PDB file of C-alpha atoms and ligand atoms in Angstrom:
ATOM      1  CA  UNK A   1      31.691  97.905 138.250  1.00 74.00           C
ATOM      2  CA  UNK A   2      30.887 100.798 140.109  1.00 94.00           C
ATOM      3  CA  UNK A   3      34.007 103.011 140.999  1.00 98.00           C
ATOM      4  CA  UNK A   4      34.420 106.167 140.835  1.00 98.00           C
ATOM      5  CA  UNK A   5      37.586 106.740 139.223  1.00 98.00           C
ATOM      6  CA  UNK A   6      36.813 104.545 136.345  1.00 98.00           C
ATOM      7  CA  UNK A   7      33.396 106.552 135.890  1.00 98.00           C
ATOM      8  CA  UNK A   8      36.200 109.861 135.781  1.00 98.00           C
ATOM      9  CA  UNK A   9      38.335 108.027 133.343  1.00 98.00           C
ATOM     10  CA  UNK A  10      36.092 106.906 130.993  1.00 98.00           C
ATOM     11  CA  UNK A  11      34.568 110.551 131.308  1.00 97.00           C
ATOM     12  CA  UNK A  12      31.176 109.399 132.671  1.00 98.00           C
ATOM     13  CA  UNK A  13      31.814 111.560 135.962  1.00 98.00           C
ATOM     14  CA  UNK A  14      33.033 114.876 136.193  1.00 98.00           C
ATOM     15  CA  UNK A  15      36.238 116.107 137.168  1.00 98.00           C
ATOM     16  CA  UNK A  16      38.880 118.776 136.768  1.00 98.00           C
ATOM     17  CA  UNK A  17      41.733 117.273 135.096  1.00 98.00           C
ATOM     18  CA  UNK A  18      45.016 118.761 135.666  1.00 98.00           C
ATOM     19  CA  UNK A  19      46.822 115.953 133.107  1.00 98.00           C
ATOM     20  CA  UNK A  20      46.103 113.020 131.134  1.00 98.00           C
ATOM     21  CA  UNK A  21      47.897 110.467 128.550  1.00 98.00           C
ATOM     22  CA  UNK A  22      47.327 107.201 127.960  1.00 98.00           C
ATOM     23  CA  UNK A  23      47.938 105.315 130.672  1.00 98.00           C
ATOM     24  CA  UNK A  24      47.196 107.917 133.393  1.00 99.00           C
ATOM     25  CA  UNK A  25      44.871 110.530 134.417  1.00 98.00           C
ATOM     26  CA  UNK A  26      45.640 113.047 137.368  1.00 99.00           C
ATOM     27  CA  UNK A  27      42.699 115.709 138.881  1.00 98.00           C
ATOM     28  CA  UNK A  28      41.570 118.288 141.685  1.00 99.00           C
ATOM     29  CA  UNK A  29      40.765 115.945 144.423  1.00 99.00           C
ATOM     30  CA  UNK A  30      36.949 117.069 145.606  1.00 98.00           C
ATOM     31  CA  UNK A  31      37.796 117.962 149.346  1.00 98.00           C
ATOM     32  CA  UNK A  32      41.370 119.084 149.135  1.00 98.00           C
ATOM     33  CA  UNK A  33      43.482 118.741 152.435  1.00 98.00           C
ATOM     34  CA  UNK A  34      46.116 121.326 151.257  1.00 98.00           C
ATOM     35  CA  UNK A  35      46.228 124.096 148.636  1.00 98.00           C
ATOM     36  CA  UNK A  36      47.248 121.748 146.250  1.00 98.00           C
ATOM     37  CA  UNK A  37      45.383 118.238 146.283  1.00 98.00           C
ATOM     38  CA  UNK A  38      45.769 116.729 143.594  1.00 99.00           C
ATOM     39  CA  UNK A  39      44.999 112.624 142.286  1.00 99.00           C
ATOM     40  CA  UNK A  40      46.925 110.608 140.124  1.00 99.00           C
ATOM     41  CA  UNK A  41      45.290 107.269 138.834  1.00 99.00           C
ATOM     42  CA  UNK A  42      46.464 104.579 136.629  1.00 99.00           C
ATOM     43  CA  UNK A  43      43.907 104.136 133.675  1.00 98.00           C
ATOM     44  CA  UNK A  44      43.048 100.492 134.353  1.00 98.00           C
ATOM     45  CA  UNK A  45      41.249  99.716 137.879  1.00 98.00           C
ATOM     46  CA  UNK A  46      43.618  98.333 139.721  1.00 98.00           C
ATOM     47  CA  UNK A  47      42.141  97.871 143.878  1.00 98.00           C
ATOM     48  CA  UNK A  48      45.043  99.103 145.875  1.00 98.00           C
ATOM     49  CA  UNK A  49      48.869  98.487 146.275  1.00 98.00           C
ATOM     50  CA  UNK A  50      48.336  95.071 147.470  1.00 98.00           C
ATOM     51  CA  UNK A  51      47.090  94.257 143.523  1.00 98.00           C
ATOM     52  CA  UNK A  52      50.382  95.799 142.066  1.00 98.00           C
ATOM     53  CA  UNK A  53      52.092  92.799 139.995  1.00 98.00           C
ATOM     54  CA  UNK A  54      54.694  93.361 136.990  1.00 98.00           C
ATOM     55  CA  UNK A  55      52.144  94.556 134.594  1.00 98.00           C
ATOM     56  CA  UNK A  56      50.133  97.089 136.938  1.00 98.00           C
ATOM     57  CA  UNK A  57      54.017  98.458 138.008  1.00 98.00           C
ATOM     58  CA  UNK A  58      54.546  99.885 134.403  1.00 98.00           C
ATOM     59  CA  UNK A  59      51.809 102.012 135.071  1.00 98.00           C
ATOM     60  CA  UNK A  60      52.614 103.475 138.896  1.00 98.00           C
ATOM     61  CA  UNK A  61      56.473 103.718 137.460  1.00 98.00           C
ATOM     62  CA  UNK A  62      54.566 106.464 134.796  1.00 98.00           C
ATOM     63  CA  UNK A  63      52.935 107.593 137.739  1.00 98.00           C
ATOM     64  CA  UNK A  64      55.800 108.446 139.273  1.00 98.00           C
ATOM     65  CA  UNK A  65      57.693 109.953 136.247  1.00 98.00           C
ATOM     66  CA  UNK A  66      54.591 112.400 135.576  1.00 98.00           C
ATOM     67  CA  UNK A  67      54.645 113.414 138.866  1.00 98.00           C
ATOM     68  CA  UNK A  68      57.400 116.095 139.249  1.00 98.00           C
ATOM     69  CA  UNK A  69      55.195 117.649 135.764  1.00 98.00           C
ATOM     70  CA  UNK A  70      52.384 117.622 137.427  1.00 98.00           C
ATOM     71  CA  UNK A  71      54.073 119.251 140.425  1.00 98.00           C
ATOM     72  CA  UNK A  72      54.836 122.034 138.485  1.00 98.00           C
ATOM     73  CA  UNK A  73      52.113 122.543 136.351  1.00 98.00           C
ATOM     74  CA  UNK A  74      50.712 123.625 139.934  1.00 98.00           C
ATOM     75  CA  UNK A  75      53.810 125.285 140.783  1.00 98.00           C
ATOM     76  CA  UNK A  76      55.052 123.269 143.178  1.00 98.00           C
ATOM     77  CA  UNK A  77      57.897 121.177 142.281  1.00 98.00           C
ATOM     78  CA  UNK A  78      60.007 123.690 144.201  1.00 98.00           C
ATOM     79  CA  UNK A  79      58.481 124.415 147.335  1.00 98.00           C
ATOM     80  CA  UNK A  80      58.110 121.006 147.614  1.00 98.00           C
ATOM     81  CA  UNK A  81      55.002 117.878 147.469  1.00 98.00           C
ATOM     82  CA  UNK A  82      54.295 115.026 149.303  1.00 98.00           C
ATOM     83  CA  UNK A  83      52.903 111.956 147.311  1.00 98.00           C
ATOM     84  CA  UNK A  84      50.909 109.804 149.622  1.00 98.00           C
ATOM     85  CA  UNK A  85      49.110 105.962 148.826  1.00 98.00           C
ATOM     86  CA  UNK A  86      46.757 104.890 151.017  1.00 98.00           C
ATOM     87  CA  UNK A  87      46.010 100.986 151.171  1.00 98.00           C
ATOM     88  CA  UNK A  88      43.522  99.635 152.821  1.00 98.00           C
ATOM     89  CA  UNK A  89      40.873  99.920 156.160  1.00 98.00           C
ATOM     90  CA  UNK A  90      43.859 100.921 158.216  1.00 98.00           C
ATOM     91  CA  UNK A  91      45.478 103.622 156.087  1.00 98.00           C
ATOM     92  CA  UNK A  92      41.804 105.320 155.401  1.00 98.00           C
ATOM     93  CA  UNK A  93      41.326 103.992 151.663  1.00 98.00           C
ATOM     94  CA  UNK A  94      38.153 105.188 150.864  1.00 98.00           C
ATOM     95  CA  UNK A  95      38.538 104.301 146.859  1.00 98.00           C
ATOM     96  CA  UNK A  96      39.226 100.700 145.670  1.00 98.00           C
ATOM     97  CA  UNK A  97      40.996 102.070 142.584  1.00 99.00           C
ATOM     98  CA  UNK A  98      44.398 102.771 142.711  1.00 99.00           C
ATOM     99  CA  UNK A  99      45.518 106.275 143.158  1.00 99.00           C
ATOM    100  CA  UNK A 100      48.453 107.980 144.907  1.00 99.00           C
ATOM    101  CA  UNK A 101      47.749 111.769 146.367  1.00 98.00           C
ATOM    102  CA  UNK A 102      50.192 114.979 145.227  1.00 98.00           C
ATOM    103  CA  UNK A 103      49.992 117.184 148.366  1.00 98.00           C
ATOM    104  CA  UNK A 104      51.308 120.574 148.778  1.00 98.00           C
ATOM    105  CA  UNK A 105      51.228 124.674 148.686  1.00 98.00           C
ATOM    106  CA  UNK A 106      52.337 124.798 151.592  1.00 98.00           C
ATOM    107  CA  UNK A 107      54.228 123.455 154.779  1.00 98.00           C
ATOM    108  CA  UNK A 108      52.915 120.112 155.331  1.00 98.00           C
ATOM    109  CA  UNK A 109      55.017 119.248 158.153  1.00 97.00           C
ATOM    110  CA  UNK A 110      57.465 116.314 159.222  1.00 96.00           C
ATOM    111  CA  UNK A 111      54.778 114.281 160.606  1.00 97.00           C
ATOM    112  CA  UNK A 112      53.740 111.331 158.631  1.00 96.00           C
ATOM    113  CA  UNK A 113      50.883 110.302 160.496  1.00 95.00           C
TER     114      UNK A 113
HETATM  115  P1  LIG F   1      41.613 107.671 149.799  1.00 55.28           P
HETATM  116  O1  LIG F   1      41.024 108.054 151.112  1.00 55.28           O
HETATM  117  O2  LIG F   1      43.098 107.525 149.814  1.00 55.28           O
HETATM  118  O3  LIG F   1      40.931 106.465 149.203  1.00 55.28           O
HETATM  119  O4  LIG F   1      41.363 108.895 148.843  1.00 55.28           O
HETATM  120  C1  LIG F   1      40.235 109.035 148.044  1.00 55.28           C
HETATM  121  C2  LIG F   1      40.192 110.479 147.639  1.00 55.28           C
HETATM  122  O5  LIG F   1      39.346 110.598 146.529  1.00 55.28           O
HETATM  123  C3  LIG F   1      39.664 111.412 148.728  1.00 55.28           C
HETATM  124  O6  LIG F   1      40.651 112.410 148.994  1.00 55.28           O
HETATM  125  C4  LIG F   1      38.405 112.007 148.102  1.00 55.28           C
HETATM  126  O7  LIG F   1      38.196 113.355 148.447  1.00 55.28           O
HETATM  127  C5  LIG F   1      38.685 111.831 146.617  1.00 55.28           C
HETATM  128  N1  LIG F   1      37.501 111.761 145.786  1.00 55.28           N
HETATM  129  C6  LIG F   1      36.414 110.975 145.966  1.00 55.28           C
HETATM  130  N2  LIG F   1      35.529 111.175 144.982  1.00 55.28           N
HETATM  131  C7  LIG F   1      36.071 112.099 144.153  1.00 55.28           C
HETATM  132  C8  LIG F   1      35.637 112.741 142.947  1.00 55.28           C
HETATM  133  N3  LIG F   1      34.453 112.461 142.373  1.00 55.28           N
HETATM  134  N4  LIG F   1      36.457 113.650 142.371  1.00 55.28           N
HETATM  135  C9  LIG F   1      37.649 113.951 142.932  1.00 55.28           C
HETATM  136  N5  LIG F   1      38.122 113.373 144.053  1.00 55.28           N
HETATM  137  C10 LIG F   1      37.338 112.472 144.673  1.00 55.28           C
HETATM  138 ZN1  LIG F   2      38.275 101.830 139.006  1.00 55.28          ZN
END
């Protein structure tokens, strides 16, 4: 399968992790849209959103419990972080694997879209 996420989990591709256990892995996105641009992935390949069932939930329900550490392992669980999924053609999904975006640094506005 060729996706790059998997080829960063399973180490083949290079990346700058930020944090890692066993069912997750979060790194530096390449072309950051904010200061702090970080991606969180689940470690199986899951598509997008529209594949989350029971068993693929346990692992975005970590995702979400990591994420306020992650936040401030980049010092920015005060200031504030957006977390952002994008599913889809429509919503600009440019990786089919799974993977929810921890934005921040600084003001990112109201404005969702
Ligand atoms: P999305 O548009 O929601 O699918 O987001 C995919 C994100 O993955 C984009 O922000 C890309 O910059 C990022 N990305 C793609 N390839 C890599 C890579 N090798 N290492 C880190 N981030 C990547
Ligand atoms: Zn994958």
């Amino acid at each position: 399968m060729d996706c790059v996420f998997c080829g960063i989990i399973n180490g083949q591709i290079p990346s700058k992790t930020v944090y890692e256990d066993d069912l997750i892995k979060a790194f530096c996105d390449i072309e950051p849209q904010a200061p702090v641009h970080i991606v969180i992935v689940p470690k199986i390949h899951i598509t997008s959103a529209n594949e989350i069932g029971e068993k693929e939930a346990v692992y975005v329900a970590h995702i979400f419990s990591k994420a306020k550490e992650i936040a401030k392992s980049q010092g920015i669980d005060q200031s504030g972080y957006r977390i952002i999924n994008n599913c889809g053609k429509d919503a600009g999904q440019t990786v089919s694997h799974l993977h929810f975006h921890l934005l921040g640094g600084k003001d990112l506005g109201a404005k969702l879209v």
